[in-house]
XYZ file of C-alpha atoms in Angstrom:
378
model
C 139.828 137.681 131.090
C 136.232 138.868 131.328
C 135.480 141.847 133.575
C 132.258 142.641 135.414
C 131.139 146.178 134.646
C 128.088 148.291 135.334
C 126.116 147.307 132.241
C 123.973 150.459 132.544
C 127.093 152.514 131.807
C 127.700 150.608 128.577
C 124.187 151.371 127.328
C 124.521 155.026 128.369
C 127.880 155.410 126.584
C 126.620 153.720 123.404
C 123.532 155.927 123.156
C 125.588 159.008 124.003
C 127.621 158.272 120.879
C 124.523 157.780 118.707
C 125.353 154.119 118.071
C 122.898 151.256 117.740
C 123.783 147.836 119.143
C 124.359 146.604 115.574
C 126.681 149.520 114.771
C 128.745 149.066 117.921
C 129.002 145.322 117.354
C 130.286 145.922 113.835
C 132.929 148.367 115.084
C 134.385 145.847 117.544
C 133.934 142.773 115.372
C 131.394 141.048 117.633
C 127.883 139.718 117.210
C 125.041 142.088 118.176
C 123.703 139.378 120.473
C 126.943 139.571 122.510
C 126.648 143.331 122.965
C 122.990 142.874 123.913
C 123.998 140.356 126.590
C 126.655 142.706 127.965
C 124.129 145.531 128.214
C 121.654 143.249 129.968
C 124.312 142.138 132.429
C 123.974 138.518 131.303
C 127.645 138.236 130.253
C 130.872 140.160 130.856
C 132.979 141.607 128.013
C 136.683 140.625 127.700
C 139.101 143.199 129.076
C 140.699 143.837 125.663
C 137.262 144.578 124.203
C 136.503 146.854 127.145
C 139.661 148.856 126.432
C 138.736 149.206 122.766
C 135.221 150.298 123.709
C 136.475 152.932 126.127
C 139.314 154.473 124.147
C 138.482 153.859 120.502
C 134.697 153.855 120.190
C 132.891 155.341 123.184
C 135.552 157.910 124.163
C 135.307 157.598 127.928
C 137.889 156.669 130.580
C 137.969 152.925 131.261
C 137.168 153.531 134.922
C 133.746 154.967 134.034
C 132.499 151.431 133.285
C 132.777 150.683 137.008
C 130.892 153.760 138.239
C 127.647 153.071 140.150
C 125.750 155.531 137.890
C 126.367 157.304 134.570
C 128.467 160.428 135.228
C 126.963 163.878 134.894
C 129.039 164.876 131.863
C 128.089 167.897 129.796
C 127.049 166.605 126.385
C 127.793 169.227 123.703
C 125.217 167.790 121.310
C 122.537 168.894 123.785
C 123.536 172.512 123.170
C 122.466 172.327 119.526
C 118.798 172.659 120.413
C 117.979 174.290 117.083
C 118.953 171.163 115.158
C 116.122 168.898 114.125
C 115.962 165.200 114.907
C 116.762 164.680 111.214
C 120.056 166.550 111.490
C 121.032 165.170 114.899
C 120.475 161.622 113.659
C 123.009 162.228 110.879
C 125.811 163.065 113.331
C 128.181 160.157 113.840
C 129.978 159.314 117.068
C 133.080 160.808 115.428
C 131.467 164.249 115.094
C 130.136 164.065 118.653
C 133.677 163.257 119.762
C 134.971 166.299 117.846
C 132.491 168.411 119.812
C 133.918 167.081 123.073
C 137.435 167.814 121.837
C 136.222 171.333 121.115
C 135.047 171.648 124.708
C 138.497 170.522 125.863
C 140.098 173.254 123.747
C 137.796 175.808 125.356
C 138.944 174.624 128.782
C 142.556 174.939 127.614
C 141.939 178.486 126.392
C 140.466 179.394 129.770
C 143.698 178.222 131.435
C 146.148 179.560 128.865
C 144.548 183.002 128.598
C 143.931 183.385 132.335
C 145.315 186.722 133.466
C 145.895 187.968 129.907
C 145.021 191.642 129.289
C 141.487 192.010 127.982
C 141.261 192.670 124.241
C 138.380 193.713 122.060
C 136.192 190.707 121.263
C 134.016 190.663 118.202
C 131.218 188.684 119.872
C 130.868 191.458 122.465
C 131.675 194.562 120.474
C 129.655 193.791 117.324
C 125.973 193.574 118.199
C 123.599 192.332 115.469
C 120.486 193.771 117.119
C 118.757 196.228 114.808
C 121.322 195.847 112.023
C 120.693 194.723 108.478
C 122.808 191.807 107.310
C 124.799 194.195 105.100
C 125.554 196.548 107.975
C 126.448 193.688 110.316
C 128.821 192.206 107.744
C 130.533 195.568 107.259
C 130.966 196.088 111.001
C 132.387 192.560 111.370
C 134.809 193.046 108.455
C 135.947 196.400 109.874
C 136.474 194.799 113.293
C 138.524 191.996 111.736
C 140.565 194.556 109.831
C 140.521 192.742 106.490
C 140.217 195.260 103.653
C 139.187 194.383 100.112
C 142.649 195.447 98.981
C 144.156 192.841 101.324
C 141.656 190.216 100.212
C 142.439 190.797 96.524
C 146.152 190.298 97.266
C 145.814 186.733 98.618
C 147.896 184.402 96.444
C 145.920 181.268 97.289
C 142.824 180.095 99.136
C 145.094 178.566 101.778
C 146.749 181.941 102.375
C 143.316 183.542 102.538
C 142.082 181.030 105.096
C 145.139 181.567 107.319
C 144.609 185.333 107.193
C 140.909 185.147 108.082
C 141.710 182.619 110.824
C 144.377 184.868 112.338
C 142.021 187.852 112.187
C 139.375 185.914 114.105
C 141.936 184.840 116.716
C 142.875 188.504 117.215
C 139.153 189.204 117.653
C 138.780 186.532 120.361
C 137.528 183.531 118.350
C 139.971 180.628 117.991
C 139.628 178.064 115.225
C 140.522 174.367 115.408
C 140.461 171.738 112.698
C 140.366 167.961 112.298
C 139.367 165.422 109.672
C 135.711 164.441 110.081
C 134.273 161.084 109.117
C 130.994 162.906 108.440
C 131.924 164.372 105.062
C 128.670 166.339 104.901
C 129.686 168.418 107.950
C 131.901 171.410 107.148
C 132.228 172.548 110.755
C 130.498 173.813 113.875
C 130.848 176.405 116.617
C 130.665 176.145 120.396
C 129.570 179.193 122.381
C 131.108 180.563 125.565
C 130.985 183.922 127.321
C 134.767 184.204 126.997
C 136.046 181.510 124.631
C 133.725 180.658 121.743
C 135.434 178.509 119.124
C 134.961 177.351 115.552
C 135.821 173.744 114.624
C 136.347 173.008 110.915
C 136.464 169.816 108.866
C 139.952 169.777 107.352
C 138.776 167.407 104.610
C 137.099 170.323 102.845
C 138.790 172.680 100.383
C 140.273 175.883 101.827
C 137.686 177.951 99.947
C 134.916 176.044 101.728
C 136.753 176.336 105.051
C 136.728 180.114 104.649
C 132.956 180.195 104.173
C 132.470 177.804 107.111
C 134.642 180.022 109.310
C 132.595 183.135 108.558
C 129.261 181.282 108.613
C 130.062 180.014 112.119
C 131.125 183.519 113.119
C 127.573 184.483 112.183
C 126.227 181.816 114.525
C 128.437 183.173 117.317
C 127.342 186.782 116.742
C 123.680 185.696 116.805
C 124.367 183.691 119.980
C 123.502 180.188 118.774
C 125.338 176.879 118.557
C 125.583 176.016 114.896
C 126.660 173.408 112.365
C 127.518 174.076 108.726
C 126.158 171.270 106.573
C 127.129 170.966 102.908
C 123.607 169.919 101.968
C 120.921 172.429 102.940
C 118.149 169.843 102.705
C 117.901 169.929 106.497
C 116.434 173.454 106.208
C 113.123 171.853 105.315
C 113.024 170.096 108.695
C 113.578 173.302 110.708
C 111.067 175.696 112.213
C 110.471 178.839 110.185
C 112.424 180.923 112.723
C 115.453 178.612 112.730
C 115.414 178.345 108.947
C 115.328 182.136 108.677
C 118.329 182.386 110.990
C 120.334 179.874 108.931
C 119.547 181.794 105.772
C 120.637 184.983 107.529
C 123.968 183.364 108.522
C 124.489 182.313 104.909
C 123.781 185.851 103.735
C 126.056 187.282 106.423
C 128.970 185.086 105.340
C 128.420 185.845 101.660
C 128.094 189.583 102.297
C 131.197 189.747 104.483
C 133.333 187.804 102.005
C 131.914 189.445 98.863
C 130.357 192.834 99.726
C 127.419 193.890 97.568
C 128.987 197.235 96.584
C 132.181 195.581 95.349
C 130.319 192.749 93.648
C 128.195 195.072 91.501
C 130.944 195.334 88.883
C 131.681 191.596 88.987
C 128.102 190.684 88.068
C 128.839 191.893 84.548
C 131.556 189.213 84.251
C 129.075 186.358 84.754
C 128.035 184.418 81.662
C 125.679 181.440 81.737
C 127.330 180.082 78.615
C 130.796 180.395 80.211
C 131.083 177.885 83.095
C 134.463 179.312 84.085
C 133.145 182.828 84.710
C 132.025 181.998 88.261
C 135.415 180.450 89.009
C 137.241 183.580 87.850
C 135.145 185.822 90.085
C 135.615 183.388 93.006
C 139.384 183.512 92.473
C 139.373 187.302 92.764
C 137.890 187.100 96.267
C 139.562 183.789 97.281
C 136.191 182.186 98.004
C 134.345 179.116 96.775
C 132.295 179.163 93.595
C 129.209 178.569 95.734
C 129.719 181.911 97.507
C 129.634 183.678 94.138
C 126.597 181.613 93.218
C 124.886 182.860 96.393
C 125.778 186.448 95.512
C 124.307 186.027 92.032
C 121.131 184.605 93.578
C 120.929 187.521 96.041
C 121.211 189.905 93.082
C 118.407 188.072 91.206
C 120.803 187.319 88.358
C 120.091 183.577 88.574
C 117.016 181.618 89.602
C 116.737 179.508 92.762
C 116.553 176.441 90.505
C 119.846 177.337 88.808
C 121.459 177.908 92.206
C 120.209 174.620 93.666
C 121.238 172.652 90.574
C 124.798 174.029 90.446
C 125.268 173.862 94.227
C 124.184 170.191 94.281
C 126.519 169.446 91.370
C 129.508 171.032 93.103
C 128.675 169.417 96.450
C 128.526 165.955 94.876
C 131.852 166.656 93.209
C 133.326 167.689 96.556
C 132.066 164.547 98.310
C 133.717 162.378 95.657
C 137.048 164.140 95.997
C 137.148 165.017 99.722
C 140.744 164.725 100.872
C 141.977 162.552 103.724
C 144.993 162.560 105.994
C 148.515 162.912 104.643
C 151.753 164.868 104.879
C 153.874 165.791 107.873
C 152.501 164.910 111.296
C 153.826 168.164 112.773
C 152.525 170.410 110.017
C 149.158 168.668 110.293
C 149.056 169.315 114.044
C 149.899 172.991 113.454
C 147.130 173.214 110.862
C 144.657 171.591 113.235
C 145.556 173.719 116.260
C 146.393 177.004 114.571
C 149.681 178.798 115.046
C 148.126 181.349 117.380
C 146.931 178.694 119.809
C 150.236 176.779 119.644
C 152.252 179.947 120.271
C 149.982 180.750 123.215
C 150.562 177.300 124.717
C 154.357 177.463 124.280
C 154.443 180.971 125.775
C 152.714 179.645 128.904
C 155.283 176.845 129.095
C 158.240 179.199 128.567
C 157.010 181.470 131.361
C 156.720 178.520 133.765
C 152.948 178.781 134.128
C 152.413 175.221 132.887
C 154.509 172.044 132.911
C 155.715 169.962 129.972
C 152.916 167.479 130.673
C 150.376 170.306 130.707
C 151.734 171.624 127.417
C 151.435 168.200 125.777
C 147.876 167.906 127.086
C 146.844 171.321 125.721
C 148.363 170.484 122.324
C 146.965 166.934 122.341
C 150.362 165.434 121.479
C 152.772 163.129 123.271
C 155.523 164.858 125.259
C 158.205 163.416 122.967
C 156.787 165.459 120.064
C 156.973 168.820 121.841
C 160.443 169.850 120.612
C 159.836 168.866 116.979
C 156.492 170.666 116.943
C 158.229 173.817 118.221
C 160.830 173.519 115.451
C 158.106 173.344 112.802
C 156.339 176.312 114.399
C 159.518 178.387 114.098
C-alpha cells in the first residue's frame, strides 16, 4: 500500500540527517530516481518503506510525514557553530542521531534531578577567565578530587575511566556512551545551564575515552559545544581563534591528566630508540600514548614532525582495530548509561516519582528488561 505524504517533509528530514538522495536510496534498497519522485510528490512511497525511513534512517515519528510543515525541532548540529563546513560534512546521520539522543538524556536529567539539593558544579565553580591552562587544570583536578596517588593506583584503563567518569558525575557533568559509525569521532559535549553532558564513542579504547572525557570537560568549562576528532586535520579549516581554543582544550586535558610538575621526572624515561618507553609512562598515568606524546611535545623534547608522525601511526592503527558491539546486553547498557545515571533513574522509580514506563523511557530500554538491568546494577 502506497501512502500520500507531505513530500516537503521527506526532503527536510533527509537533509537534516546529512543524506544525499543517492545515500538514502542505498540505505533503503531503492533507486535514487524513486526517492527523487517521492520528494517531488510525483509518486507515493510504500508504507513499509515509510516506516523504515521514519524509524531506521531519518529518526522521526512516522506521523511527522503527514504534518503540513516541517516541525520546529531543535537541531543539535546547529549548536556546533565553531565547526567548519569541512567537519560538519563528515558527520554521518548516525552521529547527528547520537546528538539528539544526548539531548533526550539532558531532558531526562532535568526530570530526574528536579528538586534535588544543589551541589557544587564544576562548570560554575571553576572559571577559566584569567587562568593559565596549568592553573585551570589544577583547579579542575582539585574540584574532581582525583589525586596523583589515586591515579597511580588504577589497575587498568577501564578502572581509570570509571573513576574519572564518576568524579565528573559528582561535579555535575554526566557521561553517556554509544558505538558510533563515525570511527573518527571520539565524542562530543552538549552544553546546558544545568545539565551539560559528554557523549563518548564506546568503540574507542578506554585510554582514549579518558582523554575525550577531559577534553570535552575543557569545552564545557570554556562554554562551547565541542567534538573530539581523532584526526586533527580539521584544525587547518578553522579560524585562528577556534583553532587556538581547540589547542587549549588539548593542552588542558593533557595537563590535567599528566601535570607538568609530576611529568618532569618521567621525561628522563623517554628514549627515542625504545618504542616502549612512551607506553610505560602512559601506563603509569593510565592514559593513552598520545597524551604522553603531547606532553613530550609541550616540553620541547620531541619535534612537531615526530609528534604528527607517531600520532598518525597510532590513529591509523586504532581505526583498523576499533572494536564493535559484543558481550552482555545489560552490561553494555550500564556502560552506555553510567551507573550513576541508572541509579538516579531507579531511585526516582523507587520513590514513586516516575512510573515503570517512564523509567524504561529514561533508560532507553524495553520495560521487560528493567528487572534484569537492576540485577546487573546490583
